[in-house]
Tab-separated table of C-alpha atoms in Angstrom:
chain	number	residue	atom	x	y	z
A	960	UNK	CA	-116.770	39.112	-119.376
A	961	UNK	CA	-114.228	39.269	-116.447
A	962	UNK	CA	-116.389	40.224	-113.243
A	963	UNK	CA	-112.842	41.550	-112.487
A	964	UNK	CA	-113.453	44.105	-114.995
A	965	UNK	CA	-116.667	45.298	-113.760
A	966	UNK	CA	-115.748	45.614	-110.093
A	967	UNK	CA	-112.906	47.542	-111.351
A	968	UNK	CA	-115.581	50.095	-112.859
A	969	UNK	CA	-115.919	53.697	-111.181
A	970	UNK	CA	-119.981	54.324	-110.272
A	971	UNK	CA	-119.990	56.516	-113.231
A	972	UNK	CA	-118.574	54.114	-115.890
A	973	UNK	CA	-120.853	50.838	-114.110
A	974	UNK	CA	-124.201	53.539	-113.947
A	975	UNK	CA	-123.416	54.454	-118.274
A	976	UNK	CA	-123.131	50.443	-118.896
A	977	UNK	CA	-125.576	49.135	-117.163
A	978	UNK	CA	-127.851	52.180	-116.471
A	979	UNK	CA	-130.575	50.693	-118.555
A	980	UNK	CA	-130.693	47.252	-117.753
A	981	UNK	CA	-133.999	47.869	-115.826
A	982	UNK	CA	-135.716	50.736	-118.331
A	983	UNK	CA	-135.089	54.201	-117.454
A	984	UNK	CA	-134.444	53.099	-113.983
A	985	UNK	CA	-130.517	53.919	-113.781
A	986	UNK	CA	-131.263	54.447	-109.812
A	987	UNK	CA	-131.382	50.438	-109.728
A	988	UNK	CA	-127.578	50.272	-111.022
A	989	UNK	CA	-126.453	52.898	-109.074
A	990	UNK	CA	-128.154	51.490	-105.995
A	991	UNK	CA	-126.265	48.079	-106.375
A	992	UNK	CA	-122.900	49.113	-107.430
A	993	UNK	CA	-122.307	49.756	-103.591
A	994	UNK	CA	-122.558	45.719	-103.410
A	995	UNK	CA	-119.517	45.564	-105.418
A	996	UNK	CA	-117.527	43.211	-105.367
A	997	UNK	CA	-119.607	41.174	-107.703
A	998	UNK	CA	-118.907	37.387	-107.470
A	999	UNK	CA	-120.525	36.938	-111.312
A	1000	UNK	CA	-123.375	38.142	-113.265
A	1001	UNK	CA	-125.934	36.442	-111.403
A	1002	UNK	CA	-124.678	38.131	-108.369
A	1003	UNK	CA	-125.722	41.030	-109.955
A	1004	UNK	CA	-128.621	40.257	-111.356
A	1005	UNK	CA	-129.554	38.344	-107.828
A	1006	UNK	CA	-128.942	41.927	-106.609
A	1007	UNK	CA	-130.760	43.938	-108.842
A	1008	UNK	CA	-133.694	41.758	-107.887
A	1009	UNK	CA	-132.942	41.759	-104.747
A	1010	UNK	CA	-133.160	45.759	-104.564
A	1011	UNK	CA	-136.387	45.401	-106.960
A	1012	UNK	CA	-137.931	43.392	-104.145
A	1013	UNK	CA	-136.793	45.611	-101.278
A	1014	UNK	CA	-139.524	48.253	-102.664
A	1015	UNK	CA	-143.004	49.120	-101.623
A	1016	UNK	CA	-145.620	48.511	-104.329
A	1017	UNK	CA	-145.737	51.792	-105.713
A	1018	UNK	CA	-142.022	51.825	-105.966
A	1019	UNK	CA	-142.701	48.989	-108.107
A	1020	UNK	CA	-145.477	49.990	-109.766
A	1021	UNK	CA	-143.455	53.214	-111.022
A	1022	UNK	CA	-140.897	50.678	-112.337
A	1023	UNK	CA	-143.594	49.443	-114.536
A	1024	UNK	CA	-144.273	53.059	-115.473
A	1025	UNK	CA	-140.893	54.280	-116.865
A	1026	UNK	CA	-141.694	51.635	-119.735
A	1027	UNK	CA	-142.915	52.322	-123.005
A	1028	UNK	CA	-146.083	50.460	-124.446
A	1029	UNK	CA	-145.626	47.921	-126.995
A	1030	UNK	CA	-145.810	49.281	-130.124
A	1031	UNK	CA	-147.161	52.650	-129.013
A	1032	UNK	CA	-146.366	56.228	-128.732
A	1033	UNK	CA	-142.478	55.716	-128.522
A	1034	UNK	CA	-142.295	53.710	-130.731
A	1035	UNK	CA	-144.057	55.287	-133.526
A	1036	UNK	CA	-142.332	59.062	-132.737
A	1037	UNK	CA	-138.867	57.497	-132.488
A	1038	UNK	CA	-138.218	58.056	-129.157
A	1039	UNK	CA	-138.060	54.669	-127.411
A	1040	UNK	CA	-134.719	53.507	-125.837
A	1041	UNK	CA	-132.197	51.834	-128.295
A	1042	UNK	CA	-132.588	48.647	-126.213
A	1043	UNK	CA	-136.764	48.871	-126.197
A	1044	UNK	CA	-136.405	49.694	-130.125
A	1045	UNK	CA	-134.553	46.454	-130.258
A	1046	UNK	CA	-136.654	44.367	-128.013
A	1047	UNK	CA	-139.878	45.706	-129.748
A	1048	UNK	CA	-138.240	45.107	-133.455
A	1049	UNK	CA	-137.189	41.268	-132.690
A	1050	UNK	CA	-141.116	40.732	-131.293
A	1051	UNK	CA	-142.493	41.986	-134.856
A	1052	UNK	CA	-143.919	45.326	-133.425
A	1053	UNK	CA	-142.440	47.333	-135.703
A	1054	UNK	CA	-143.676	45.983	-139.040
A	1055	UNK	CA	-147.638	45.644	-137.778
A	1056	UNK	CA	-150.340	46.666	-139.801
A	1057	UNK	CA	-152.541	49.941	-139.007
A	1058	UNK	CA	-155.335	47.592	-138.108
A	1059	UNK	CA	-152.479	45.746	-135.818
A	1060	UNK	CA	-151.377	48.591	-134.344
A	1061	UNK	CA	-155.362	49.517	-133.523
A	1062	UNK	CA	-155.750	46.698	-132.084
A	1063	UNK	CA	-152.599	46.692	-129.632
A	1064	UNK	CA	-153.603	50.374	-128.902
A	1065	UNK	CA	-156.664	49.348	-127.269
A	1066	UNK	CA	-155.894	46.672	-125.430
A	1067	UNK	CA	-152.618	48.463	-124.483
A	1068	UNK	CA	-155.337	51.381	-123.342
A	1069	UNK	CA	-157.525	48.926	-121.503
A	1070	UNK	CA	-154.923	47.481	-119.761
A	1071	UNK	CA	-153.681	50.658	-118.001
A	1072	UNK	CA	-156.892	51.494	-117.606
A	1073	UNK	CA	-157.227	48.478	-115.011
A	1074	UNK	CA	-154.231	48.723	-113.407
A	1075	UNK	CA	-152.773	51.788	-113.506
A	1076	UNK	CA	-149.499	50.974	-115.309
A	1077	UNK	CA	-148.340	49.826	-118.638
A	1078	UNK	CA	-148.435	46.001	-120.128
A	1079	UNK	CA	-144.833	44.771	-119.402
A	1080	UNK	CA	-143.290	41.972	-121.422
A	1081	UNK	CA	-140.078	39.995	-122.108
A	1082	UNK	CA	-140.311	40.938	-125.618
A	1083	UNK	CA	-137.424	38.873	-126.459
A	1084	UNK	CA	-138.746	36.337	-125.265
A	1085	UNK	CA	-142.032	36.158	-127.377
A	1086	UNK	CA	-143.353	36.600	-130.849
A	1087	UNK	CA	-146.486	39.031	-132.010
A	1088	UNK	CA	-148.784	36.442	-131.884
A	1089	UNK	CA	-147.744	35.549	-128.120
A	1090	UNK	CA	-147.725	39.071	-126.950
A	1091	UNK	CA	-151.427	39.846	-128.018
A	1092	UNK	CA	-152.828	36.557	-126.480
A	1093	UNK	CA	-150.598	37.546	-123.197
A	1094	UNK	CA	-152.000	40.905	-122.926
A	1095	UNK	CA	-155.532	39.534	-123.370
A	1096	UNK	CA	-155.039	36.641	-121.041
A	1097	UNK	CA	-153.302	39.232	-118.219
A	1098	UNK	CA	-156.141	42.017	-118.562
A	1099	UNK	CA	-158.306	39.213	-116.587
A	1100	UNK	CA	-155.573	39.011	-113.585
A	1101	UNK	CA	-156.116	40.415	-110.107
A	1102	UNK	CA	-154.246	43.690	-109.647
A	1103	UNK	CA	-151.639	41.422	-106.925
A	1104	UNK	CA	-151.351	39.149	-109.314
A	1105	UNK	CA	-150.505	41.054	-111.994
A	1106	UNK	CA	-148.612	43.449	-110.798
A	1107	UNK	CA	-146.021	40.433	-109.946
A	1108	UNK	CA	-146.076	39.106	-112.955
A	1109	UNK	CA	-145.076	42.059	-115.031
A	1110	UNK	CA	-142.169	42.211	-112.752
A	1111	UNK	CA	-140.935	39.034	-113.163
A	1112	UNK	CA	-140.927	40.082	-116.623
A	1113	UNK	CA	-139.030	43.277	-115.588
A	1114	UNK	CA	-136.612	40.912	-113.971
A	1115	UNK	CA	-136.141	38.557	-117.730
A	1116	UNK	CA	-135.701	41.557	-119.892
A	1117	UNK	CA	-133.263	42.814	-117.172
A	1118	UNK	CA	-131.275	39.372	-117.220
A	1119	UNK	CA	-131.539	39.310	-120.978
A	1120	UNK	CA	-129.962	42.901	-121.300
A	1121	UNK	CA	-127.254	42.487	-118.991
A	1122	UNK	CA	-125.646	38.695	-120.401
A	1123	UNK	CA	-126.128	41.245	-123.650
A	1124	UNK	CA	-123.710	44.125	-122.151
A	1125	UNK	CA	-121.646	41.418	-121.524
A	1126	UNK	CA	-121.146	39.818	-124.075
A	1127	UNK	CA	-120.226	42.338	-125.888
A	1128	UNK	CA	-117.105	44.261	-126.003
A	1129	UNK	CA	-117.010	46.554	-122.399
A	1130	UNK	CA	-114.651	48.871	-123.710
A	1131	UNK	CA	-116.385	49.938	-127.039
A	1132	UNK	CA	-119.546	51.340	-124.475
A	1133	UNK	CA	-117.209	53.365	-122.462
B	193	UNK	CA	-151.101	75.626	-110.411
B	194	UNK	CA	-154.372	74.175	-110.119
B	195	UNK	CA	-154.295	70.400	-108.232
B	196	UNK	CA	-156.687	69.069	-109.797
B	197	UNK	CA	-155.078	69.343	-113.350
B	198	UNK	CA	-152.196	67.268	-111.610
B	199	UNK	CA	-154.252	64.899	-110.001
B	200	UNK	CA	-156.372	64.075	-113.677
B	201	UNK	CA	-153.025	63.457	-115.577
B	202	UNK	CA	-151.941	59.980	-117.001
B	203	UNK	CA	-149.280	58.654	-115.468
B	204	UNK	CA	-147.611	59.101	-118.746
B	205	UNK	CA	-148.065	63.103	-118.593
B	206	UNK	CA	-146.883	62.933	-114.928
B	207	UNK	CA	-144.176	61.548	-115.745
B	208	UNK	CA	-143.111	63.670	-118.303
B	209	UNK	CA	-144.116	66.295	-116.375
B	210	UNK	CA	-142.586	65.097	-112.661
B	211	UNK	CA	-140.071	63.056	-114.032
B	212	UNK	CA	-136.483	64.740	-113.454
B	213	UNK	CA	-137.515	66.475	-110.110
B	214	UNK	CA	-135.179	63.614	-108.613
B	215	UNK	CA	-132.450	63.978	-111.118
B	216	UNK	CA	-132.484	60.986	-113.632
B	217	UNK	CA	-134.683	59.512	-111.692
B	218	UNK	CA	-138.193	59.668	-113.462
B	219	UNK	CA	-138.938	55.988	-111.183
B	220	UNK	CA	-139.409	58.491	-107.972
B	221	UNK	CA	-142.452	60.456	-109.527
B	222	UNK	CA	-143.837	57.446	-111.476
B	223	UNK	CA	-143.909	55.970	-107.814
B	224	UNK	CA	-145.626	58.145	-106.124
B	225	UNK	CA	-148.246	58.382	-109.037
B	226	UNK	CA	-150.118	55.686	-107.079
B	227	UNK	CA	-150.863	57.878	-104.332
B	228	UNK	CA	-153.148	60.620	-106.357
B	229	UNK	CA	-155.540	62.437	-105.809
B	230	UNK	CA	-152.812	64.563	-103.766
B	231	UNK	CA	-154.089	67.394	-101.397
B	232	UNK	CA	-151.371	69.983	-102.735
B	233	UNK	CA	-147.368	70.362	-103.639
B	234	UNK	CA	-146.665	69.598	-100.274
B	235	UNK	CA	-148.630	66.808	-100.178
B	236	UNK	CA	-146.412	65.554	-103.705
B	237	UNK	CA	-143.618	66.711	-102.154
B	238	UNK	CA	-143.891	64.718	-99.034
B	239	UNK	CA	-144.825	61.794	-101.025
B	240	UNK	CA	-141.696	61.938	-102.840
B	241	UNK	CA	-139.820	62.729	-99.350
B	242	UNK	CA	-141.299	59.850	-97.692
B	243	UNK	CA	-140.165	57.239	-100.661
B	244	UNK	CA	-136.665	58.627	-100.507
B	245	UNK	CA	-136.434	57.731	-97.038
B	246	UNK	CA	-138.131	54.220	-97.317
B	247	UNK	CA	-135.389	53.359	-100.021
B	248	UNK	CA	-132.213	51.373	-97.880
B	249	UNK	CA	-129.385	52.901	-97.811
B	250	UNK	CA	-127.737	52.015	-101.786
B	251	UNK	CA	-131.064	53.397	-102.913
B	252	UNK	CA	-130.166	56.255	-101.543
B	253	UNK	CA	-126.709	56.374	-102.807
B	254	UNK	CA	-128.193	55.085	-105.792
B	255	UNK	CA	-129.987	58.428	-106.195
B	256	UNK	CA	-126.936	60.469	-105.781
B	257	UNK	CA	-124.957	58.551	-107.924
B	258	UNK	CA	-127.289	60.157	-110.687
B	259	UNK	CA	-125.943	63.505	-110.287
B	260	UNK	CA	-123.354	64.838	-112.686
B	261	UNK	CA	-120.437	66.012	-111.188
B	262	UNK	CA	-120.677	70.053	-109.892
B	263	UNK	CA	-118.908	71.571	-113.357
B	264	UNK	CA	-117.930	67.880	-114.447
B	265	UNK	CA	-117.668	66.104	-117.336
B	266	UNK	CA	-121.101	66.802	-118.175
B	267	UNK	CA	-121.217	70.296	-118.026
B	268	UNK	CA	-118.080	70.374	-120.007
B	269	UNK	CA	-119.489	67.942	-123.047
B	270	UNK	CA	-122.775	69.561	-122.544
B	271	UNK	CA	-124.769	66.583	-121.528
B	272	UNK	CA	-126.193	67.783	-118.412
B	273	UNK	CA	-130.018	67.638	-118.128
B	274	UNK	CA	-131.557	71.063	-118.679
B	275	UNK	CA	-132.806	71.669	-115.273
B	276	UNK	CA	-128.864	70.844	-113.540
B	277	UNK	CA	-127.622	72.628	-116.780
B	278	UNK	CA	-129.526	75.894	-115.369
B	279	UNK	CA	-128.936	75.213	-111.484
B	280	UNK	CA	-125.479	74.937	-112.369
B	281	UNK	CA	-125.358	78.242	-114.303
B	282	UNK	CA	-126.910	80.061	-111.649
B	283	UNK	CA	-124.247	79.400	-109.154
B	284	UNK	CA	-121.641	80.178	-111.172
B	285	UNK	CA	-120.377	77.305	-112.465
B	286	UNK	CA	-120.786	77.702	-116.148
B	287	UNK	CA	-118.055	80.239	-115.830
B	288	UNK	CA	-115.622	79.291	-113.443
B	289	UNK	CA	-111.548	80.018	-115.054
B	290	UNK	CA	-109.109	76.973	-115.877
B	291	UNK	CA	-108.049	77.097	-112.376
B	292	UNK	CA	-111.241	76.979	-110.465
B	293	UNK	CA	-111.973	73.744	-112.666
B	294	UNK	CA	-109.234	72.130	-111.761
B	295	UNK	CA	-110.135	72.868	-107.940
B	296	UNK	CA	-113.675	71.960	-108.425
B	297	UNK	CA	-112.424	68.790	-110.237
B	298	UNK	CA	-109.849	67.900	-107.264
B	299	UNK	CA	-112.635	68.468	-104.884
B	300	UNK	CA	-114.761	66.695	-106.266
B	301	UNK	CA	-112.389	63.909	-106.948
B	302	UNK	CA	-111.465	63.604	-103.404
B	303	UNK	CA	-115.155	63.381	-102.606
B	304	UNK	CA	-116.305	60.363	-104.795
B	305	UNK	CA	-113.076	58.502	-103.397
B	306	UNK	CA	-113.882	59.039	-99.489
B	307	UNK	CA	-117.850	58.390	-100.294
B	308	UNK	CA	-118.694	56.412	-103.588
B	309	UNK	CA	-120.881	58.860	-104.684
B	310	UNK	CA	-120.665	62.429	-106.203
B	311	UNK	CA	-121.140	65.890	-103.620
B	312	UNK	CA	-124.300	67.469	-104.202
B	313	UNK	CA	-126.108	70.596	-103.157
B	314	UNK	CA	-128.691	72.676	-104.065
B	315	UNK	CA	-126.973	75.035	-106.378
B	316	UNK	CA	-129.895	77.685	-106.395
B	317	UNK	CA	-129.261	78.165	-103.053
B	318	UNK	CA	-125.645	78.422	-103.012
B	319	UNK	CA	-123.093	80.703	-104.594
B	320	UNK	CA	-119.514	79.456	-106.072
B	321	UNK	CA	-117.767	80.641	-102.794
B	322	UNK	CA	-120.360	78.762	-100.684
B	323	UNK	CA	-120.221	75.382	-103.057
B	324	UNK	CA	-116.148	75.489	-102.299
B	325	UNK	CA	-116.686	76.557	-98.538
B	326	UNK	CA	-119.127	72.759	-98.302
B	327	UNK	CA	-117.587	70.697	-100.652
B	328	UNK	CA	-114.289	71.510	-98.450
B	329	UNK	CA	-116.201	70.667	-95.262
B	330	UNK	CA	-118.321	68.195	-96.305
B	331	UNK	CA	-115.461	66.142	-97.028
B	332	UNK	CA	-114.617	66.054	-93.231
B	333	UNK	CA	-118.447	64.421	-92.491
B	334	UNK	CA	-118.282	61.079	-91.464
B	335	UNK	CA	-119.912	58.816	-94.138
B	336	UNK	CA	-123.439	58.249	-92.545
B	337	UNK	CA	-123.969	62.004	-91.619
B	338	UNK	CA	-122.870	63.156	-95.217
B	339	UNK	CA	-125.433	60.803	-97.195
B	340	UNK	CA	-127.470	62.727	-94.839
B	341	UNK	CA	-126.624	65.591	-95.775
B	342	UNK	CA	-126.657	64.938	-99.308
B	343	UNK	CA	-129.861	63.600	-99.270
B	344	UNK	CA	-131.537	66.618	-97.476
B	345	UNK	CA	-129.889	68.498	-100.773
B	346	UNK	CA	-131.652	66.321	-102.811
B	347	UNK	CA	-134.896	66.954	-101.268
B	348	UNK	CA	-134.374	70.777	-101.440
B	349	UNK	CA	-133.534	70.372	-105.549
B	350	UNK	CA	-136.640	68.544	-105.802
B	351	UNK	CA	-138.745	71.369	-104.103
B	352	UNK	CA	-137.446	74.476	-106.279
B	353	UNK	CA	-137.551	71.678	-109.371
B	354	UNK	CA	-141.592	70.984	-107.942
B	355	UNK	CA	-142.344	74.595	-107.359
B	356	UNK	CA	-140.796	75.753	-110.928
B	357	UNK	CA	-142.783	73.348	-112.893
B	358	UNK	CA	-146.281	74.401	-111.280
B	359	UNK	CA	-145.464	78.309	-110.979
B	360	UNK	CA	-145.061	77.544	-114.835
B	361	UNK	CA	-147.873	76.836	-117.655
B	362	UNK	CA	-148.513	72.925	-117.342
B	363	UNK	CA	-149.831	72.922	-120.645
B	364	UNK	CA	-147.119	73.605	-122.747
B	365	UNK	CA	-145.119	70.922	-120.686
B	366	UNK	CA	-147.312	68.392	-121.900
């Protein structure tokens, strides 16, 4: 990527390409596009963060709540966003078993129950096995706690999407 | 509308439900989710107000900048949301002749250059002569007073978006 590039973006073409880098949350890009100009992609990403930690709880807690459970409703109806669909396929959560998929469902289920928003991971980052023993280990948290956990894991899918958009080729997504 | 159906949804169904009263911005009502059980639509209303304002300053450009363009590219590809695809109807805008688009589209042109972010208003409240009239003056604000401005049109979307949802049948939303 040439940061060059980027800065060179109108709000509109910066908000399509990087509008999802924190899940239905294209506010976030659009907020930090006034920073321009970037230095790098960690400047933006430092910024994103940056933004993500300027909010009150419950601005963060409704981050948390514009994701889509792992391996739940979304997914199974088709309607999860190409990058979640992508996340959740590399993590095995597409190919579980009914009895799988039972199982997530209620721990997924017991998990909002507690706290109030969905179970957040780097999905990337972690296989089927890891995700299930996560979720377990995380329903036994403090709300505090968790609630800064999951968005530290907000923050790694976020990096991991963005060195994605740019490695790739800018002007095909335009 | 009865409160109490509101204040026993999931966060998923208020979502759904709340989610585009900020236009594209669905992290707004997931937000201010955590501050059920909520007295009335004022009360959600204020809630959402009161977030708005405790968002710094590229939050609140942030929000604008998730606005389509008054008869823009969106309404022209037909990508606009349904509820700006409606607002925008209403005042006219679906039907404006080559050369009014062009205007609009200089207009607004002019706008995003001087601010960084696109000129909205509250299109339900506001015929095509008076969109022209305040895009034209508008233009003239200095930048603090027009993000303002803009954002006190935000706020006034949101309540006819609010107050259209719950004059409607919740239950077929859902």
């Amino acid at each position: 990527m040439d940061i060059n590039v980027v800065n060179a973006l109108a709000y509109e073409d910066f908000v399509k390409l990087f509008g999802n880098v924190v899940e239905k949350c294209p506010l976030i890009s659009a907020a930090i596009w006034s920073y321009r100009p970037f230095k790098d992609l960690a400047d933006i990403e430092a910024r994103i963060s940056e933004f993500i930690h300027s909010l009150p709880d419950s601005g963060k807690e409704g981050i948390l709540r514009c994701h889509p459970d792992l391996a739940g409703r979304d997914l199974q109806s088709g309607t999860l966003t190409p990058e979640s669909q992508e996340e959740q396929s590399q993590a095995g959560m597409t190919t579980l078993d009914s009895a799988e998929i039972v199982h997530m469902y209620r721990l997924n289920s017991e998990y909002k129950e507690r706290f109030g928003f969905p179970f957040v991971i780097c999905a990337r980052l972690n296989n089927k096995a890891d995700i299930v023993r996560q979720l377990s280990e995380r329903l036994k948290n403090r709300r505090t706690a968790e609630l800064e956990c999951a968005i530290e894991e907000v923050k790694k899918i976020c990096s991991l999407r963005l060195h994605s958009i740019v490695l790739s080729d800018i002007q095909t997504k335009l």
